[in-house]
Amino acid sequence: SQQGEEDPQALSIQEGENATMNCSYKTSINNLQWYRQNSGRGLVHLILIRSNEREKHSGRLRVTLDTSKKSSSLLITASRAADTASYFCATDNDYKLSFGAGTTVTVRA
Amino acid sequence: DAGVIQSPRHEVTEMGQEVTLRCKPISGHNSLFWYRQTMMRGLELLIYFNNNVPIDDSGMPEDRFSAKMPNASFSTLKIQPSEPRDSAVYFCASSLNTEAFFGQGTRLTVV
């Protein structure tokens, strides 16, 4: 069963714009992770935020976590065509990683 | 390290045949995951090993699926007998308690 639910399912933006996607989950977590998947490839880890953290940055990525609402958001700033991919949140509960359905992001040149 | 290695990359088999997917995790990692990805169901966790021991196999669809991890450097996922609805991309991933590293996947087609 899937733990996380991403929103929106799909997102189309112009190059240079920001992309925001959200993730909601159901149970307690140790940490929450975001991954990217390019078409036909395996998932690649982007960023991890621990349950006692509220915000984290990595390059053009900004992740927030609200454990009271059981939700997280991923912001990609100044998007590029190479950011076109599917993005998944994954909840870590005792090292068991469960993924949501993903958000497909298309960045138009 | 070459990363997580899965074989084969593609497998086409006839319904009823046995299929074995293989995975070599990253050396030193203590957790190994098998996932199945389809358009309809997304990315499903099938089974999770920690230190070679199956911890959670609640995602294994039915008795036709079995997974083993005989040692820290090898795991298999077996489907017997295979059915057309098993067609999917199967991913293996390994981790050392934090981020997971994924293999390139095995695209299975059962005809």
Tab-separated table of C-alpha atoms in Angstrom:
chain	number	residue	atom	x	y	z
A	1	SER	CA	0.000	0.000	0.000
A	2	GLN	CA	1.156	3.521	-0.683
A	3	GLN	CA	1.911	5.726	2.268
A	4	GLY	CA	2.236	9.088	0.585
A	5	GLU	CA	-0.066	10.917	-1.764
A	6	GLU	CA	1.359	13.602	-4.020
A	7	ASP	CA	-0.531	16.583	-5.306
A	8	PRO	CA	-0.883	17.573	-8.080
A	9	GLN	CA	-0.595	14.451	-10.215
A	10	ALA	CA	0.822	16.483	-13.074
A	11	LEU	CA	2.312	19.947	-13.436
A	12	SER	CA	3.349	21.877	-16.554
A	13	ILE	CA	5.400	25.047	-16.174
A	14	GLN	CA	7.553	27.378	-18.217
A	15	GLU	CA	11.312	27.268	-17.882
A	16	GLY	CA	12.390	29.667	-15.153
A	17	GLU	CA	9.197	29.313	-13.141
A	18	ASN	CA	8.964	27.594	-9.780
A	19	ALA	CA	7.363	24.186	-9.313
A	20	THR	CA	5.664	23.206	-6.083
A	21	MET	CA	4.322	19.791	-5.226
A	22	ASN	CA	2.855	18.431	-2.024
A	23	CYS	CA	2.861	15.122	-0.230
A	24	SER	CA	0.542	13.869	2.483
A	25	TYR	CA	1.104	10.729	4.506
A	26	LYS	CA	-0.711	8.696	7.096
A	27	THR	CA	1.548	7.252	9.796
A	28	SER	CA	4.435	8.426	11.940
A	29	ILE	CA	7.793	8.721	10.207
A	30	ASN	CA	11.501	8.845	10.974
A	31	ASN	CA	12.127	11.022	7.957
A	32	LEU	CA	10.640	11.931	4.595
A	33	GLN	CA	12.550	11.780	1.353
A	34	TRP	CA	12.015	13.096	-2.157
A	35	TYR	CA	13.142	11.265	-5.269
A	36	ARG	CA	13.184	12.028	-8.977
A	37	GLN	CA	12.599	9.552	-11.775
A	38	ASN	CA	13.418	10.260	-15.383
A	39	SER	CA	11.492	8.249	-17.923
A	40	GLY	CA	12.546	4.614	-17.986
A	41	ARG	CA	15.151	5.014	-15.264
A	42	GLY	CA	15.505	4.177	-11.593
A	43	LEU	CA	14.678	6.685	-8.875
A	44	VAL	CA	17.334	9.104	-7.696
A	45	HIS	CA	17.420	10.522	-4.195
A	46	LEU	CA	17.079	14.316	-3.983
A	47	ILE	CA	16.745	15.325	-0.360
A	48	LEU	CA	15.897	13.961	3.081
A	49	ILE	CA	14.199	15.842	5.895
A	50	ARG	CA	14.079	14.386	9.382
A	51	SER	CA	10.932	14.338	11.480
A	52	ASN	CA	12.337	17.006	13.839
A	53	GLU	CA	13.174	19.386	10.983
A	54	ARG	CA	10.764	21.869	9.433
A	55	GLU	CA	12.639	23.082	6.376
A	56	LYS	CA	15.650	22.057	4.342
A	57	HIS	CA	17.423	23.454	1.296
A	58	SER	CA	19.644	21.849	-1.297
A	59	GLY	CA	20.612	23.948	-4.289
A	60	ARG	CA	17.381	24.889	-6.077
A	61	LEU	CA	15.331	22.540	-3.886
A	62	ARG	CA	13.418	23.544	-0.790
A	63	VAL	CA	11.536	21.004	1.295
A	64	THR	CA	9.186	21.674	4.172
A	65	LEU	CA	7.718	19.214	6.636
A	66	ASP	CA	4.703	19.653	8.894
A	67	THR	CA	4.371	16.579	11.077
A	68	SER	CA	1.213	17.892	12.746
A	69	LYS	CA	-0.514	17.928	9.352
A	70	LYS	CA	1.432	14.908	8.067
A	71	SER	CA	2.432	16.809	4.964
A	72	SER	CA	5.497	17.931	3.064
A	73	SER	CA	6.172	20.142	0.088
A	74	LEU	CA	8.933	20.248	-2.497
A	75	LEU	CA	9.741	23.501	-4.257
A	76	ILE	CA	12.010	23.600	-7.285
A	77	THR	CA	13.058	27.151	-8.054
A	78	ALA	CA	14.065	28.536	-11.451
A	79	SER	CA	13.084	25.343	-13.248
A	80	ARG	CA	15.015	24.015	-16.226
A	81	ALA	CA	14.071	21.663	-19.030
A	82	ALA	CA	16.260	19.034	-17.349
A	83	ASP	CA	13.930	19.107	-14.330
A	84	THR	CA	11.271	17.369	-16.437
A	85	ALA	CA	10.667	14.135	-14.532
A	86	SER	CA	8.380	12.449	-12.031
A	87	TYR	CA	8.880	13.352	-8.385
A	88	PHE	CA	8.022	11.041	-5.516
A	89	CYS	CA	7.891	11.469	-1.785
A	90	ALA	CA	8.856	8.503	0.362
A	91	THR	CA	8.184	8.023	4.037
A	92	ASP	CA	10.699	6.213	6.205
A	93	ASN	CA	9.108	4.281	9.021
A	94	ASP	CA	11.700	2.118	10.782
A	95	TYR	CA	13.773	2.088	7.581
A	96	LYS	CA	10.847	0.818	5.491
A	97	LEU	CA	10.519	3.177	2.512
A	98	SER	CA	7.038	3.622	1.071
A	99	PHE	CA	6.414	5.823	-1.959
A	100	GLY	CA	3.522	7.935	-3.127
A	101	ALA	CA	2.038	7.988	-6.608
A	102	GLY	CA	4.256	10.831	-7.788
A	103	THR	CA	3.910	14.175	-9.527
A	104	THR	CA	4.872	14.385	-13.178
A	105	VAL	CA	6.530	17.716	-13.919
A	106	THR	CA	6.973	19.018	-17.449
A	107	VAL	CA	9.144	22.087	-17.936
A	108	ARG	CA	8.515	23.833	-21.260
A	109	ALA	CA	11.387	25.606	-22.933
B	1	ASP	CA	30.988	1.175	-6.473
B	2	ALA	CA	28.909	0.417	-9.565
B	3	GLY	CA	25.658	1.034	-7.748
B	4	VAL	CA	22.767	-1.387	-7.469
B	5	ILE	CA	22.926	-3.891	-10.298
B	6	GLN	CA	19.849	-5.650	-11.580
B	7	SER	CA	19.591	-8.365	-14.164
B	8	PRO	CA	18.184	-8.914	-16.625
B	9	ARG	CA	17.236	-5.408	-17.841
B	10	HIS	CA	14.437	-6.809	-19.954
B	11	GLU	CA	12.608	-10.104	-19.751
B	12	VAL	CA	9.868	-11.395	-22.005
B	13	THR	CA	8.328	-14.674	-20.997
B	14	GLU	CA	5.246	-16.725	-21.667
B	15	MET	CA	2.461	-17.053	-19.168
B	16	GLY	CA	3.072	-19.948	-16.806
B	17	GLN	CA	6.852	-19.761	-16.973
B	18	GLU	CA	9.079	-19.145	-13.981
B	19	VAL	CA	10.855	-15.795	-13.867
B	20	THR	CA	13.818	-14.925	-11.660
B	21	LEU	CA	14.986	-11.367	-11.199
B	22	ARG	CA	18.369	-10.677	-9.645
B	23	CYS	CA	19.837	-7.858	-7.625
B	24	LYS	CA	23.272	-6.996	-6.317
B	25	PRO	CA	23.036	-4.234	-3.705
B	26	ILE	CA	25.718	-1.687	-2.926
B	27	SER	CA	28.423	-3.175	-0.745
B	28	GLY	CA	27.960	-2.282	2.921
B	29	HIS	CA	24.268	-1.469	2.675
B	30	ASN	CA	22.094	-3.253	5.213
B	31	SER	CA	18.623	-2.806	3.719
B	32	LEU	CA	17.289	-4.110	0.431
B	33	PHE	CA	13.941	-3.372	-1.131
B	34	TRP	CA	12.020	-4.852	-4.065
B	35	TYR	CA	9.466	-2.566	-5.716
B	36	ARG	CA	7.087	-3.030	-8.622
B	37	GLN	CA	6.043	-0.085	-10.780
B	38	THR	CA	3.039	0.038	-13.093
B	39	MET	CA	1.013	2.885	-14.523
B	40	MET	CA	-2.096	1.723	-12.698
B	41	ARG	CA	-0.655	1.041	-9.253
B	42	GLY	CA	2.433	3.234	-9.117
B	43	LEU	CA	5.453	2.147	-7.098
B	44	GLU	CA	4.572	-0.696	-4.740
B	45	LEU	CA	6.868	-2.041	-2.045
B	46	LEU	CA	6.890	-5.815	-2.375
B	47	ILE	CA	9.366	-6.870	0.290
B	48	TYR	CA	12.010	-5.352	2.498
B	49	PHE	CA	15.106	-7.069	3.933
B	50	ASN	CA	17.280	-5.811	6.749
B	51	ASN	CA	20.616	-7.554	7.331
B	52	ASN	CA	19.479	-10.288	4.899
B	53	VAL	CA	16.345	-11.037	6.920
B	54	PRO	CA	12.887	-10.406	5.412
B	55	ILE	CA	11.249	-7.821	7.660
B	56	ASP	CA	8.066	-7.011	5.793
B	57	ASP	CA	6.652	-9.016	2.899
B	58	SER	CA	3.103	-7.737	3.196
B	59	GLY	CA	3.357	-6.231	-0.267
B	60	MET	CA	4.026	-9.527	-2.007
B	61	PRO	CA	0.930	-10.002	-4.170
B	62	GLU	CA	0.410	-13.704	-3.674
B	63	ASP	CA	2.112	-17.040	-3.207
B	64	ARG	CA	3.393	-16.978	-6.762
B	65	PHE	CA	5.935	-14.394	-5.638
B	66	SER	CA	8.911	-15.253	-3.464
B	67	ALA	CA	12.116	-13.410	-2.578
B	68	LYS	CA	15.360	-14.506	-1.040
B	69	MET	CA	18.514	-12.868	0.195
B	70	PRO	CA	21.033	-15.651	0.837
B	71	ASN	CA	23.825	-13.201	1.606
B	72	ALA	CA	24.529	-9.482	1.834
B	73	SER	CA	25.484	-9.183	-1.819
B	74	PHE	CA	22.665	-10.932	-3.631
B	75	SER	CA	18.896	-11.141	-3.739
B	76	THR	CA	16.362	-12.757	-6.044
B	77	LEU	CA	12.688	-12.203	-6.740
B	78	LYS	CA	10.963	-15.183	-8.275
B	79	ILE	CA	7.550	-15.401	-9.900
B	80	GLN	CA	6.175	-18.857	-10.519
B	81	PRO	CA	4.022	-19.258	-12.486
B	82	SER	CA	4.046	-15.884	-14.184
B	83	GLU	CA	0.853	-14.210	-15.428
B	84	PRO	CA	0.265	-11.300	-17.847
B	85	ARG	CA	-0.776	-9.046	-14.937
B	86	ASP	CA	2.730	-9.405	-13.520
B	87	SER	CA	4.031	-7.294	-16.395
B	88	ALA	CA	5.735	-4.281	-14.815
B	89	VAL	CA	9.089	-2.739	-14.071
B	90	TYR	CA	10.667	-4.296	-11.000
B	91	PHE	CA	13.172	-2.224	-9.053
B	92	CYS	CA	15.644	-3.262	-6.444
B	93	ALA	CA	17.033	-0.652	-4.056
B	94	SER	CA	19.500	-0.728	-1.195
B	95	SER	CA	20.263	1.648	1.636
B	96	LEU	CA	22.290	2.146	4.769
B	97	ASN	CA	19.486	3.412	7.006
B	98	THR	CA	18.869	6.622	5.040
B	99	GLU	CA	18.588	7.319	1.334
B	100	ALA	CA	17.890	4.453	-1.031
B	101	PHE	CA	19.854	3.783	-4.185
B	102	PHE	CA	17.895	2.225	-7.008
B	103	GLY	CA	18.935	-0.105	-9.751
B	104	GLN	CA	17.908	0.517	-13.342
B	105	GLY	CA	15.055	-1.938	-13.064
B	106	THR	CA	13.948	-5.058	-14.894
B	107	ARG	CA	11.144	-4.567	-17.397
B	108	LEU	CA	9.106	-7.771	-17.309
B	109	THR	CA	6.601	-8.612	-20.005
B	110	VAL	CA	4.506	-11.729	-19.628
B	111	VAL	CA	2.678	-12.701	-22.817
